[in-house]
mmCIF file of C-alpha atoms in Angstrom:
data_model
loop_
_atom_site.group_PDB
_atom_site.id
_atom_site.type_symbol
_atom_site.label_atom_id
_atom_site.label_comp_id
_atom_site.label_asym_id
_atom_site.label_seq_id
_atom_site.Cartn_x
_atom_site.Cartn_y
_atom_site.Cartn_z
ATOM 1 C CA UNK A 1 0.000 0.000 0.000
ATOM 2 C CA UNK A 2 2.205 2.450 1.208
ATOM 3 C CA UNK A 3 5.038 1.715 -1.874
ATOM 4 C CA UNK A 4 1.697 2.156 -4.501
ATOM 5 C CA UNK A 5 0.825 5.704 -2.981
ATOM 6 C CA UNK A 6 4.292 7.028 -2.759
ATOM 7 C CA UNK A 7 4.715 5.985 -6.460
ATOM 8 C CA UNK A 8 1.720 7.850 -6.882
ATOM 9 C CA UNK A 9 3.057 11.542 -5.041
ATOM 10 C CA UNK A 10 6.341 10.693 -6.776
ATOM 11 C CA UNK A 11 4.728 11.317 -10.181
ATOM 12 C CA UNK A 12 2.682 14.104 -8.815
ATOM 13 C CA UNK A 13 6.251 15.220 -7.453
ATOM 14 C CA UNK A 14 5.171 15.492 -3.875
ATOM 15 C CA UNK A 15 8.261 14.426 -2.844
ATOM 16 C CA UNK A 16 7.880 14.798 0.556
ATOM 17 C CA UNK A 17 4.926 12.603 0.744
ATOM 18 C CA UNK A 18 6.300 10.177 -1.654
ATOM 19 C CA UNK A 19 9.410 10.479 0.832
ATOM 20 C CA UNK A 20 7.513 9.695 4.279
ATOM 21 C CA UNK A 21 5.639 6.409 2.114
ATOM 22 C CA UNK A 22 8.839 4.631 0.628
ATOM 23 C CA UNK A 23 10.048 5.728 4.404
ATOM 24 C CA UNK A 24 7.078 3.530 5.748
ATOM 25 C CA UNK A 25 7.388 0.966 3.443
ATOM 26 C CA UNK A 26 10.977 0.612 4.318
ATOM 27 C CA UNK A 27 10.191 0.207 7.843
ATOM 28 C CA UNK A 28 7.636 -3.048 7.200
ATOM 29 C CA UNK A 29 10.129 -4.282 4.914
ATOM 30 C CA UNK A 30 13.349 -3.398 5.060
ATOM 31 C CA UNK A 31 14.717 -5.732 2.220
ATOM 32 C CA UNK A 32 12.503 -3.718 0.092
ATOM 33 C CA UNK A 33 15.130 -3.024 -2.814
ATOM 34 C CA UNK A 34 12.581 -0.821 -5.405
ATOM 35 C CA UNK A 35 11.598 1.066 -2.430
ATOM 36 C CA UNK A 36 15.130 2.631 -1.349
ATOM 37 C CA UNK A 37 15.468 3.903 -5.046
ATOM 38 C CA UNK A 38 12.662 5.452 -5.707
ATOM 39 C CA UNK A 39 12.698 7.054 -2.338
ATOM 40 C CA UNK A 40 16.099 7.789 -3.758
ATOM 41 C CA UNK A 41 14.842 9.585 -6.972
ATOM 42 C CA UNK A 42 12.140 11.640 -4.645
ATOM 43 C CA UNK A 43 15.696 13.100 -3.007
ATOM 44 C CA UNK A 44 16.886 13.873 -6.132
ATOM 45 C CA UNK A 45 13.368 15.604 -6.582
ATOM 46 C CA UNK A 46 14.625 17.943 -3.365
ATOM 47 C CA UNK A 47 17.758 18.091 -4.459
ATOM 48 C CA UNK A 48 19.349 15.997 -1.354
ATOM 49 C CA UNK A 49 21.676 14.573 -3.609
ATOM 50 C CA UNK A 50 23.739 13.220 -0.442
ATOM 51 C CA UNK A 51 20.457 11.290 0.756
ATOM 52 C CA UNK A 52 20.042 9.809 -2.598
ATOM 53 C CA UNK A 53 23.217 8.333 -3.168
ATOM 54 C CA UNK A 54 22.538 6.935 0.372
ATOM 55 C CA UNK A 55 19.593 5.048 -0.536
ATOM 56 C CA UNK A 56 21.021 3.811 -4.202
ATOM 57 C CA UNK A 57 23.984 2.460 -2.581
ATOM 58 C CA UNK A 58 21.314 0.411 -0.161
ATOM 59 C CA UNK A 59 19.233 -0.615 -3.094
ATOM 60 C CA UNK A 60 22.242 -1.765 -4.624
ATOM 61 C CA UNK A 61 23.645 -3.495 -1.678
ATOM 62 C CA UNK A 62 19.848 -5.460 -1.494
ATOM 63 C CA UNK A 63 19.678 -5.890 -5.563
ATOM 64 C CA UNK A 64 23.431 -5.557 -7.267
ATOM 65 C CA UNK A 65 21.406 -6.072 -10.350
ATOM 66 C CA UNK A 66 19.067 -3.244 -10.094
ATOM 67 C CA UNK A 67 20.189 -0.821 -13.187
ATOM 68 C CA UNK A 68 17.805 1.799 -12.524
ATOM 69 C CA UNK A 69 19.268 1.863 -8.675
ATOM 70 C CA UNK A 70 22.996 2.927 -10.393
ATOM 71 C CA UNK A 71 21.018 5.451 -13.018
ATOM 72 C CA UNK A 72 19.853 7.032 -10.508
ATOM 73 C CA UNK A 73 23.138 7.230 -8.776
ATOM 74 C CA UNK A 74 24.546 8.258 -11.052
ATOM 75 C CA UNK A 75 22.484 11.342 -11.898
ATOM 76 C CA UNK A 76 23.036 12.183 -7.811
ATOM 77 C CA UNK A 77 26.561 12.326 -8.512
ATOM 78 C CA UNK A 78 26.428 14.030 -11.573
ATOM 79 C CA UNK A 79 24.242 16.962 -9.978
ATOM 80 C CA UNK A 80 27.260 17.234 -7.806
ATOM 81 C CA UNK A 81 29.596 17.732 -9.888
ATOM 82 C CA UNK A 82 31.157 13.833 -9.350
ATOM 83 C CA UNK A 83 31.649 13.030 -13.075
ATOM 84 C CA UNK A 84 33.710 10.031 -13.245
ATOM 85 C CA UNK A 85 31.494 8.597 -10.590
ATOM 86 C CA UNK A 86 28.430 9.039 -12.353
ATOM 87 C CA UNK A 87 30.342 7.659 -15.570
ATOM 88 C CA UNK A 88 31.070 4.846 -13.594
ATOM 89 C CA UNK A 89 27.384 4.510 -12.141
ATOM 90 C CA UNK A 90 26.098 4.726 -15.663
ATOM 91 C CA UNK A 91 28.476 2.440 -16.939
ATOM 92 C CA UNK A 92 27.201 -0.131 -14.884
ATOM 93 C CA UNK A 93 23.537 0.527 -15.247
ATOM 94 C CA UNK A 94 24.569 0.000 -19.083
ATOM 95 C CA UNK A 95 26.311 -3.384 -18.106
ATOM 96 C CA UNK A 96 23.365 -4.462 -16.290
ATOM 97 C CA UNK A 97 20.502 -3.797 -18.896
ATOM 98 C CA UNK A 98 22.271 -2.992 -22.342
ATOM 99 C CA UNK A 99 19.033 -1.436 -23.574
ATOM 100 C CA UNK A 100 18.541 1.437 -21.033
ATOM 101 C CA UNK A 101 18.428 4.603 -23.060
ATOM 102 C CA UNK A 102 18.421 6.680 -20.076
ATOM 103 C CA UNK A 103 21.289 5.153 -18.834
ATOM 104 C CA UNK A 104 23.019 5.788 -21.956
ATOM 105 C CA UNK A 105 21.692 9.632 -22.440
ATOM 106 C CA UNK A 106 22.992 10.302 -18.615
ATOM 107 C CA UNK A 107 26.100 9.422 -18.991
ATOM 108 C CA UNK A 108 26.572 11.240 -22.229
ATOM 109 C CA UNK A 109 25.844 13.994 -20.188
ATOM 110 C CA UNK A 110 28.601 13.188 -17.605
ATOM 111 C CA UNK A 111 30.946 12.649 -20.458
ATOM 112 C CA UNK A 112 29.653 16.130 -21.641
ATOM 113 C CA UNK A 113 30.153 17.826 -18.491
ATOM 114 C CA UNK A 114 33.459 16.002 -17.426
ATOM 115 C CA UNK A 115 35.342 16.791 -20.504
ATOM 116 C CA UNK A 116 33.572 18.780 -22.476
ATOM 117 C CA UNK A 117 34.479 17.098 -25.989
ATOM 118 C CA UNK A 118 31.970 14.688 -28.143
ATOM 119 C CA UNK A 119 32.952 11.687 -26.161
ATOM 120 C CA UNK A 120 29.121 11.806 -25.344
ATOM 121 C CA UNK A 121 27.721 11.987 -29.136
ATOM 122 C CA UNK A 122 27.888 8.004 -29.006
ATOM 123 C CA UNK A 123 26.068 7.795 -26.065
ATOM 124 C CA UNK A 124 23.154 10.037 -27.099
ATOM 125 C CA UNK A 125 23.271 8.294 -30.092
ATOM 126 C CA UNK A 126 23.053 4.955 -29.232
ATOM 127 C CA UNK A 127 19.901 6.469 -26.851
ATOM 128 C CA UNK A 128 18.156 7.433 -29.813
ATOM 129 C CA UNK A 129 18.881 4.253 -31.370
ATOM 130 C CA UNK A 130 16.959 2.302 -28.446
ATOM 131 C CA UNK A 131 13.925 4.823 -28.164
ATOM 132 C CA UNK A 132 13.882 7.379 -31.149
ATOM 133 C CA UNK A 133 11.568 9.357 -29.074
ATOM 134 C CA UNK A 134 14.082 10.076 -26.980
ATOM 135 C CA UNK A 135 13.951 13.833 -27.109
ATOM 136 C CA UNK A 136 16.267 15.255 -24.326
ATOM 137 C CA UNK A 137 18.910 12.324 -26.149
ATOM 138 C CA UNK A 138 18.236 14.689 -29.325
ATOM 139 C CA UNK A 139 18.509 17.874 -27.033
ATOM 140 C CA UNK A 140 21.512 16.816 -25.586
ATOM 141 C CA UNK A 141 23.308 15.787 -29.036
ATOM 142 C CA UNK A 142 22.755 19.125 -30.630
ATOM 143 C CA UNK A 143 24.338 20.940 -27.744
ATOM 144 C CA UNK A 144 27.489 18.430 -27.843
ATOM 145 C CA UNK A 145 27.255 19.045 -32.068
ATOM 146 C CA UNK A 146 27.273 22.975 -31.566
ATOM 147 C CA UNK A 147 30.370 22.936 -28.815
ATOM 148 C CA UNK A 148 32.024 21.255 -31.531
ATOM 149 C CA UNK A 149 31.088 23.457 -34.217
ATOM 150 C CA UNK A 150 29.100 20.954 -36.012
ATOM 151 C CA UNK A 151 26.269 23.383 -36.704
ATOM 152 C CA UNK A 152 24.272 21.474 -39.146
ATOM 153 C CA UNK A 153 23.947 17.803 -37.244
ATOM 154 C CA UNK A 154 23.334 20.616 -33.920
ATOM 155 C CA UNK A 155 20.317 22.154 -36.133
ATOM 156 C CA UNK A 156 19.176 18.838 -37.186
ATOM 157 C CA UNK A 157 18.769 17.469 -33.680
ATOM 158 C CA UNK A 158 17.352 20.535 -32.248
ATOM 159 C CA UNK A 159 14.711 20.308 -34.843
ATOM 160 C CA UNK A 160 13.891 16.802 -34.063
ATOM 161 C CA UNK A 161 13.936 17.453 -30.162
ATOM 162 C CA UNK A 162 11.216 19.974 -31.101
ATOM 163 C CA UNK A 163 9.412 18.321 -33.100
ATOM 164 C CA UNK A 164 9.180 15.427 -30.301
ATOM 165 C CA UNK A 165 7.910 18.134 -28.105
ATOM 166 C CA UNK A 166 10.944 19.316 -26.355
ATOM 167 C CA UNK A 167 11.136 22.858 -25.642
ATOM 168 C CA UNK A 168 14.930 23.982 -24.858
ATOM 169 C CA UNK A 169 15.667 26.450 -21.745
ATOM 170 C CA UNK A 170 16.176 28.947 -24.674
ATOM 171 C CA UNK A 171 12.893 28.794 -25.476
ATOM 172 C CA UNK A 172 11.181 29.452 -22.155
#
């Protein structure tokens, strides 16, 4: 009950509620691998990057083989600045479930952000490749295209990441 309503504030993002649910789950089950994630992802919703690590590491500790439990890490670390451990978080989320598009598009991001060349452009492409709706992969490819100058492929993405209904900070 409890893990079925937080889900439910989680994609309202009441976080807080979600929070205090996965919290109560927890406590009747404390093996409860999904539920330390996705209480994990609410913290990422507050930006208490520090308490979602926390929990990822537990889910992963209860289920080594939970990919989304490393995604999600990984994004935590990323938001603070912790590139290479992200990459690795990523990495393994990738290792775990080849065909997770998200994991692929974060750590393009991390790559982006770490190094700041096109080391990323394969991993937003391969992204695309696994859900061509994908359109913060697209997003995300034009702006590694434009940093390096490739101003056509950057046009060509940002049109498609549009067109999929993305609307670029830009644009607000």
């Amino acid at each position: 009950f409890y893990a079925a309503r937080g889900y439910a504030y989680f994609n309202k993002d009441d976080y807080d509620k979600a929070i205090a649910d996965y919290t109560e789950a927890i406590r009747i089950k404390s093996d409860f691998a999904d539920a330390y994630y996705i209480r994990g992802m609410a913290y990422i919703g507050l930006e208490e990057y520090d308490k979602a690590i926390a929990d990822c590491t537990e889910a992963i500790r209860l289920k080594p083989d939970l990919a989304k439990a490393y995604s999600n890490r990984g994004a935590a670390y990323g938001e603070l600045d912790q590139y290479d451990k992200a990459i690795a978080d990523y990495t393994e989320a990738i290792r775990i479930d080849p065909n997770f598009a998200m994991a692929y598009n974060g750590r393009g991001v991390a790559y982006q952000l770490l190094e700041g060349s096109g080391k990323g452009i394969a991993d937003f492409t391969k992204a695309i490749e696994l859900d061509p709706t994908d359109m913060i992969a697209y997003y995300n490819r034009s702006v590694a295209h434009r940093k390096l100058g490739h101003d056509v492929k950057a046009a060509a993405d940002l049109a498609k990441a549009k067109e999929l209904g993305y609307k670029p900070p830009e644009d607000n």
